mmCIF file of C-alpha atoms in Angstrom:
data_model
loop_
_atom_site.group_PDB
_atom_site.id
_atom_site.type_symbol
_atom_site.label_atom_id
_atom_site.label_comp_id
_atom_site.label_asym_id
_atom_site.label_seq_id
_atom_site.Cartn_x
_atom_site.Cartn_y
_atom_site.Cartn_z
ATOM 1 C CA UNK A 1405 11.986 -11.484 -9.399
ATOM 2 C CA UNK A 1406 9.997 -8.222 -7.263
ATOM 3 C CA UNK A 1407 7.147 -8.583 -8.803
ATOM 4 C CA UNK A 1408 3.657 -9.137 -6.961
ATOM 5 C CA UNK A 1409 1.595 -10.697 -10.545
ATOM 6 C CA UNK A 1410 -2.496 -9.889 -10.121
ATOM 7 C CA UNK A 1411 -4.931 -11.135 -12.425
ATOM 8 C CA UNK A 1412 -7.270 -10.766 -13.813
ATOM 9 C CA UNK A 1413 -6.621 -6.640 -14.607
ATOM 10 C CA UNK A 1414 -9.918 -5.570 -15.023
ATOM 11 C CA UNK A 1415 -13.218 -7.456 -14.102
ATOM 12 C CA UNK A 1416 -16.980 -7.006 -14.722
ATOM 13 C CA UNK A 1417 -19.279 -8.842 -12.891
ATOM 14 C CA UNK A 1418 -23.065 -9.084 -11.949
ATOM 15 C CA UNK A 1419 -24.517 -8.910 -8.663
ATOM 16 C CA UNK A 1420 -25.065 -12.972 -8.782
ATOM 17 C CA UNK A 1421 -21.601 -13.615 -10.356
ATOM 18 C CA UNK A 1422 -18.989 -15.984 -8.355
ATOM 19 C CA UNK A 1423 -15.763 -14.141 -9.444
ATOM 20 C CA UNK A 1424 -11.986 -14.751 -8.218
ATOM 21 C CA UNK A 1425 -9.474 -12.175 -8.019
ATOM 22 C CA UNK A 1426 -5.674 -14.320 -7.787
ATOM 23 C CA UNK A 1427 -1.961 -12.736 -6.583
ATOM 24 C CA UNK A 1428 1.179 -14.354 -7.175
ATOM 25 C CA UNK A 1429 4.553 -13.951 -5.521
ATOM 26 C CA UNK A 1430 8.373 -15.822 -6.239
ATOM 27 C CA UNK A 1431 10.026 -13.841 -3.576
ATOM 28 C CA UNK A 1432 9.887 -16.049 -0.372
ATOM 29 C CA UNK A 1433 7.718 -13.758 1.131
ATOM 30 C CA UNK A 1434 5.553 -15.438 3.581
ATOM 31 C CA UNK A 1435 2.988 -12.838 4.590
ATOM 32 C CA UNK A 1436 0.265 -11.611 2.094
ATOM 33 C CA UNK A 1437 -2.417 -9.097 1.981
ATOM 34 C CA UNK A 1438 -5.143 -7.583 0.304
ATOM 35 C CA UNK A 1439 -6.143 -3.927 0.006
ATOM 36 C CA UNK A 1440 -9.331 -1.975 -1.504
ATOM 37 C CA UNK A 1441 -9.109 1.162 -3.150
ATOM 38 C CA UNK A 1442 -11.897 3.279 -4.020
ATOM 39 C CA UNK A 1443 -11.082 5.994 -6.670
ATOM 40 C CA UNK A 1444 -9.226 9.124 -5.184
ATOM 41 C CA UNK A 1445 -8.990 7.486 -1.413
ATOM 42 C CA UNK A 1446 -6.343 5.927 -0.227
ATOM 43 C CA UNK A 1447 -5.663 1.916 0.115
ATOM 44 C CA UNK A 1448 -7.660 -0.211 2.901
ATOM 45 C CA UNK A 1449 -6.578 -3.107 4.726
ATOM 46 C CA UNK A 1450 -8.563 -5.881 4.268
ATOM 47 C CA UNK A 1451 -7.049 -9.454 5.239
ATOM 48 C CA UNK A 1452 -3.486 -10.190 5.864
ATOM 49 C CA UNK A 1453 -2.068 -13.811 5.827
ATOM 50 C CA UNK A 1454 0.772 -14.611 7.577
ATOM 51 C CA UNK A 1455 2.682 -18.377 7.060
ATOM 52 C CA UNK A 1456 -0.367 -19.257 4.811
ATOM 53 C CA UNK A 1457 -2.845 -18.525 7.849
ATOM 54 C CA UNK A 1458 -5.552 -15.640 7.991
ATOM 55 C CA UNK A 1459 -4.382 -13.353 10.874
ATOM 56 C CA UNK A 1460 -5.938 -10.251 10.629
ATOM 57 C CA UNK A 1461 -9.428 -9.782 9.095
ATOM 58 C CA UNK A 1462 -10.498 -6.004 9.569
ATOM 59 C CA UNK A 1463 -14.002 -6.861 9.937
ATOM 60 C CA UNK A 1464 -14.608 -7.525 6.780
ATOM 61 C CA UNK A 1465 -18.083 -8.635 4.918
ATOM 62 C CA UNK A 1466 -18.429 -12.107 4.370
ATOM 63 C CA UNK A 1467 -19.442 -12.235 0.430
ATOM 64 C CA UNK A 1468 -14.982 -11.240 0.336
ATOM 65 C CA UNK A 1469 -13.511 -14.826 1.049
ATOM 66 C CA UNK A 1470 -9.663 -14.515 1.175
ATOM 67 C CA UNK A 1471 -7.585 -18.245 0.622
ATOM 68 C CA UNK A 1472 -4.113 -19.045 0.738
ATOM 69 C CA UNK A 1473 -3.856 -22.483 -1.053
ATOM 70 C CA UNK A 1474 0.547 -22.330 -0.314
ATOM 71 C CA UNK A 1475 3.247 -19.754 0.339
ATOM 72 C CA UNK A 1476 3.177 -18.009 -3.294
ATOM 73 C CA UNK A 1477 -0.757 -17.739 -4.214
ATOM 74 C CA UNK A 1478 -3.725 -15.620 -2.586
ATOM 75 C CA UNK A 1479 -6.920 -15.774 -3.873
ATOM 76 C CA UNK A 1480 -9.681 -13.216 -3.051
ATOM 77 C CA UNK A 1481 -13.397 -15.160 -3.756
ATOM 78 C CA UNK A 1482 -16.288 -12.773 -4.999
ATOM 79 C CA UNK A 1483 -19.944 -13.648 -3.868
ATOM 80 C CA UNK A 1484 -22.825 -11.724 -4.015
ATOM 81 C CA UNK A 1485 -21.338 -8.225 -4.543
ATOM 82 C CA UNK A 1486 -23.011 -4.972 -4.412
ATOM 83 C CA UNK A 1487 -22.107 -2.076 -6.848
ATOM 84 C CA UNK A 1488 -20.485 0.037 -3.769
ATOM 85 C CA UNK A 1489 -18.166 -2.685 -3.878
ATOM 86 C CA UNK A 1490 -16.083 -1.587 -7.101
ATOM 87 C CA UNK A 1491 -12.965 -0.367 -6.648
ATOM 88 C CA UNK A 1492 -9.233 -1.235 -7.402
ATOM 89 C CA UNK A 1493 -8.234 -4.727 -5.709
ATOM 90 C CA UNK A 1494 -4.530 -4.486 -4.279
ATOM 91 C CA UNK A 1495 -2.238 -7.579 -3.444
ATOM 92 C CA UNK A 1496 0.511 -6.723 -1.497
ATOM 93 C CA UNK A 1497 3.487 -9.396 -0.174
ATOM 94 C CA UNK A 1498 6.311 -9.056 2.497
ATOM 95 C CA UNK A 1499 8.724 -10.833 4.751
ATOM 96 C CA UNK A 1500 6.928 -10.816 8.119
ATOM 97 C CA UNK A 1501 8.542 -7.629 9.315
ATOM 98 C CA UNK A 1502 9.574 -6.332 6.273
ATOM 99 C CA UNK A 1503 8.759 -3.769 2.979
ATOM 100 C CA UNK A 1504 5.491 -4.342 1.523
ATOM 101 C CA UNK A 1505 6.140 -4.968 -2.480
ATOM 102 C CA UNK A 1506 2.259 -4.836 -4.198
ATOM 103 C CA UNK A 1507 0.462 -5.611 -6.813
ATOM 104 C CA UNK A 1508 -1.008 -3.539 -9.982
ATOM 105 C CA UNK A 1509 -4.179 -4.212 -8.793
ATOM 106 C CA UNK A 1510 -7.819 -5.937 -10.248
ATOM 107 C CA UNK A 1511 -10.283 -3.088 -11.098
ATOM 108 C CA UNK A 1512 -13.145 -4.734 -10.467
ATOM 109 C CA UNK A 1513 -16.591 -2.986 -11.947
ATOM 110 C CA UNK A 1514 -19.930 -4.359 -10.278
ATOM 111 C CA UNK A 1515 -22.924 -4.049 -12.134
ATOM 112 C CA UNK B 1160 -2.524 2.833 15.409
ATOM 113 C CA UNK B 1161 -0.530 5.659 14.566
ATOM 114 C CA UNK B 1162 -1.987 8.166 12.439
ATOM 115 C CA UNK B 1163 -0.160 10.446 9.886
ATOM 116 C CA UNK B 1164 -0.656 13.895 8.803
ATOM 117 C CA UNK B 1165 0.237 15.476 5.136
ATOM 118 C CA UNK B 1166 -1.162 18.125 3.145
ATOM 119 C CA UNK B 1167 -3.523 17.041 0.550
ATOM 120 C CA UNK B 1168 -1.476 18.321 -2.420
ATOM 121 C CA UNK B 1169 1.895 20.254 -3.521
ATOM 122 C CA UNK B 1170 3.110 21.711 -7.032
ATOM 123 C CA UNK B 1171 7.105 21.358 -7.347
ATOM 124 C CA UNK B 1172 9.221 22.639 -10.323
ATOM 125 C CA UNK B 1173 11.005 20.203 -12.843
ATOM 126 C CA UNK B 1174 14.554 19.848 -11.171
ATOM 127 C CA UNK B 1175 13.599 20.753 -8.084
ATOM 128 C CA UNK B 1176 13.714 19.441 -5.039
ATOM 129 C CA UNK B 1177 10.828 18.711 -3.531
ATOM 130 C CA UNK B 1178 10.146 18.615 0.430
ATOM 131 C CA UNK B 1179 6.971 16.570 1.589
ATOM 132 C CA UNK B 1180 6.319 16.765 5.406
ATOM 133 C CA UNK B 1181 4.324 14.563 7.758
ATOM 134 C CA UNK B 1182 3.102 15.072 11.270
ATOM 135 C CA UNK B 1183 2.643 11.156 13.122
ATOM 136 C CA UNK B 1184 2.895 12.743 16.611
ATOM 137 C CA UNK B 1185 1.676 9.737 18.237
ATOM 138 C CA UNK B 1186 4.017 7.129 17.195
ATOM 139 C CA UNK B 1187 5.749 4.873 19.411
ATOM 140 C CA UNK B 1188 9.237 3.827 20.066
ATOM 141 C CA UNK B 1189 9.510 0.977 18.211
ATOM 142 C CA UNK B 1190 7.126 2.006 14.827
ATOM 143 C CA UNK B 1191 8.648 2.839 11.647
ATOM 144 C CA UNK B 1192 7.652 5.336 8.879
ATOM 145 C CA UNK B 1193 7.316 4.713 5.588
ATOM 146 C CA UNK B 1194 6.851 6.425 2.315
ATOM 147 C CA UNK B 1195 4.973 5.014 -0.780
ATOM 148 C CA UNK B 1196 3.873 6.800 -3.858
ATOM 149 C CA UNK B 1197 1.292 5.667 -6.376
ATOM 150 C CA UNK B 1198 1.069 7.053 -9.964
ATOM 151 C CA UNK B 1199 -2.295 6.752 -11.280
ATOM 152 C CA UNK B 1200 -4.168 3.154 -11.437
ATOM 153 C CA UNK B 1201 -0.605 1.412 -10.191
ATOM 154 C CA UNK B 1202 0.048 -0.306 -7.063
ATOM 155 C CA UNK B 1203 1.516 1.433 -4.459
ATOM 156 C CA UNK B 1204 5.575 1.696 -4.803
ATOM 157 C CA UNK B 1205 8.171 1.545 -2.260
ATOM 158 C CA UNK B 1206 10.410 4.702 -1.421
ATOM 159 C CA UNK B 1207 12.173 5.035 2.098
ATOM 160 C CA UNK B 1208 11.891 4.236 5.450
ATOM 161 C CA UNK B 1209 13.419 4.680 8.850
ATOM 162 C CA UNK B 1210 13.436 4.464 12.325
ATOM 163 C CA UNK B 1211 15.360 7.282 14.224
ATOM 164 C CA UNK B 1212 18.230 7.774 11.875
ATOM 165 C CA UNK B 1213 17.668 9.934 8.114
ATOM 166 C CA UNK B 1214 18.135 7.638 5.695
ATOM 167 C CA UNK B 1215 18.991 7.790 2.103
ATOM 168 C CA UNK B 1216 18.434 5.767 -0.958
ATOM 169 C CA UNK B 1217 18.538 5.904 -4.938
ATOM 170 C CA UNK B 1218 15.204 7.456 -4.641
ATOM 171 C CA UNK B 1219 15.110 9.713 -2.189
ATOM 172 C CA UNK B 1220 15.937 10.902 1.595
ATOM 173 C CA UNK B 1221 14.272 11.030 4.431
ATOM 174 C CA UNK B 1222 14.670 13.278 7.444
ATOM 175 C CA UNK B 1223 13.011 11.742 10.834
ATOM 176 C CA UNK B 1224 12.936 15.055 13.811
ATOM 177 C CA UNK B 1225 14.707 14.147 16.861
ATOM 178 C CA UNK B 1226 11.568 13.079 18.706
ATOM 179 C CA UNK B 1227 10.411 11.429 15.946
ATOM 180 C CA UNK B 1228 7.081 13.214 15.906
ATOM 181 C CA UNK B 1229 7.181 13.969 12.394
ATOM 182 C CA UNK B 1230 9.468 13.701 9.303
ATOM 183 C CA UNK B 1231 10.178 15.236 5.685
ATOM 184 C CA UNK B 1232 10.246 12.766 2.093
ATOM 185 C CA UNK B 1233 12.663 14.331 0.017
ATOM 186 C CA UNK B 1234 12.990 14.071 -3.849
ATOM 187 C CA UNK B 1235 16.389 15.648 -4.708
ATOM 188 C CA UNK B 1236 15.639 16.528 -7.965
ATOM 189 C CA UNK B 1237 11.940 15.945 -8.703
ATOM 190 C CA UNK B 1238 11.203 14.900 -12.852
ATOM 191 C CA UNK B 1239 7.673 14.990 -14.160
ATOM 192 C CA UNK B 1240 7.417 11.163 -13.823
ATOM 193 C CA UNK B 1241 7.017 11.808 -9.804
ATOM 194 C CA UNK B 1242 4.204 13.280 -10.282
ATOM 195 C CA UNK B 1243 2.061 10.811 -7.799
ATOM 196 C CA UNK B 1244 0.426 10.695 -4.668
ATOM 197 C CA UNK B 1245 2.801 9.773 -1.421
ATOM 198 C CA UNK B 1246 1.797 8.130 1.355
ATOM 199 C CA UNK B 1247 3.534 8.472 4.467
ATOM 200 C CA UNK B 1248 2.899 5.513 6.707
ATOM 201 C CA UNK B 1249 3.432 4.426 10.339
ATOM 202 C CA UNK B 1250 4.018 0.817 9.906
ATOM 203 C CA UNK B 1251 2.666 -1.029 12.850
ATOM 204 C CA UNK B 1252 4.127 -4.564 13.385
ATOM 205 C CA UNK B 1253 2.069 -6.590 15.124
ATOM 206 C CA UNK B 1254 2.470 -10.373 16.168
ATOM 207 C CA UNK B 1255 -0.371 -11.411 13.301
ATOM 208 C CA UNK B 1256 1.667 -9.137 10.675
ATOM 209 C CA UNK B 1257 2.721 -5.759 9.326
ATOM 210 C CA UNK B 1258 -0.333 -3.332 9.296
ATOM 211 C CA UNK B 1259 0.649 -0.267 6.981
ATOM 212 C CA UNK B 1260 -2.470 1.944 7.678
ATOM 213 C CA UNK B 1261 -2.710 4.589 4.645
ATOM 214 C CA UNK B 1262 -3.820 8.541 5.311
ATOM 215 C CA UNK B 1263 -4.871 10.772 2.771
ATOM 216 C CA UNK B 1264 -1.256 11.085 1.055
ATOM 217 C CA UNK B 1265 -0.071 14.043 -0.763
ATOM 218 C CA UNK B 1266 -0.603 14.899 -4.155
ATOM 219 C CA UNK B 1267 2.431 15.514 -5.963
ATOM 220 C CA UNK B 1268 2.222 17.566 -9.254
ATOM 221 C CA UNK B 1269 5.739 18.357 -11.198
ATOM 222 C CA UNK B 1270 5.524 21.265 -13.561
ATOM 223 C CA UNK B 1271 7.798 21.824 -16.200
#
């Protein structure tokens, strides 16, 4: 199994909405990430996790809230978002040093 | 962090091969480069990497210059389902984790 499993595929959600986006891995791989992609720009780094901890944040706003409940599941938690926050939401997972295997991505709408 | 340099797009013939160059200039010793492409509204996919040596896989080769100041993606024998953008990527390994830091990426058309 090299797949990286997103869901939901596409969300729509209000400014007020609580929304989560989830990422699911069966490879072993203990580090995980998230990514943002707005249309036509490349991928950003937002939050890697590495053995289930958060250890790199690239200053990112607080209504995000990244979790890692165990090795296999990341969970990005929506609060408060602003349209200029739609965009394609990447998961991405990897052996600590290794090849990053990702996601097909949320496209998440805010309205 | 290493930054990489590509041109923003490239039309290749159907059973061609196609040569995709990047400048990363600045990388150090011990930073690898990577290539990813990404066909429309899909994740980013895994091509190549290396190190120092060229390296060569089921998908493509890639060629690293001695002084590892740049390096070329090639796609032996390119099919209209390569049409994509590809990234090429200096992946910076830090203590806390990988960091693979996107640039603009080259867009890839295939003609028939």
């Amino acid at each position: 199994d090299t797949e990286v499993t997103q869901t939901p595929k596409h969300l729509v959600m209000g400014m007020t909405n609580k929304k989560s986006l989830k990422c699911e891995q069966h490879m072993g791989h203990r580090a995980m990430y998230w990514y943002k992609q707005k249309a036509k720009k490349p991928p950003e780094l937002m939050f890697v996790y590495s053995y289930e901890k958060l250890s790199i944040n690239e200053s990112v706003p607080s209504r995000f809230s990244p979790e890692c409940p165990n090795s296999s599941l990341l969970n990005l938690h929506l609060h408060a978002l602003q349209p200029e926050d739609s965009a394609l939401y990447l998961c991405a997972s990897s052996h600590p040093q290794g090849k990053l295997f990702f996601g097909s991505g949320t496209q998440l709408s805010v309205l | 962090d290493a930054k990489t340099t590509q041109p923003p797009s490239m039309d290749c013939a159907e059973g061609r091969a196609a040569n995709l160059p990047c400048n990363h200039s600045t990388i150090s010793g011990n930073e690898y480069v990577y290539w990813y492409r990404q066909i429309h509204s899909q994740g980013p996919q895994y091509i190549i990497h290396g190190l120092k040596n060229n390296e060569t896989n089921e998908m493509a080769s890639l060629i690293i210059t001695e002084d590892r100041k740049s390096s070329t993606l090639i796609l032996p024998h390119a099919t209209l389902r390569d049409t994509a953008v590809y990234y090429c990527i200096v992946r910076v390994a830090t203590a806390a984790g990988n960091k693979l830091t996107f640039g603009g990426g080259t867009r890839v058309l295939v003609k028939p």
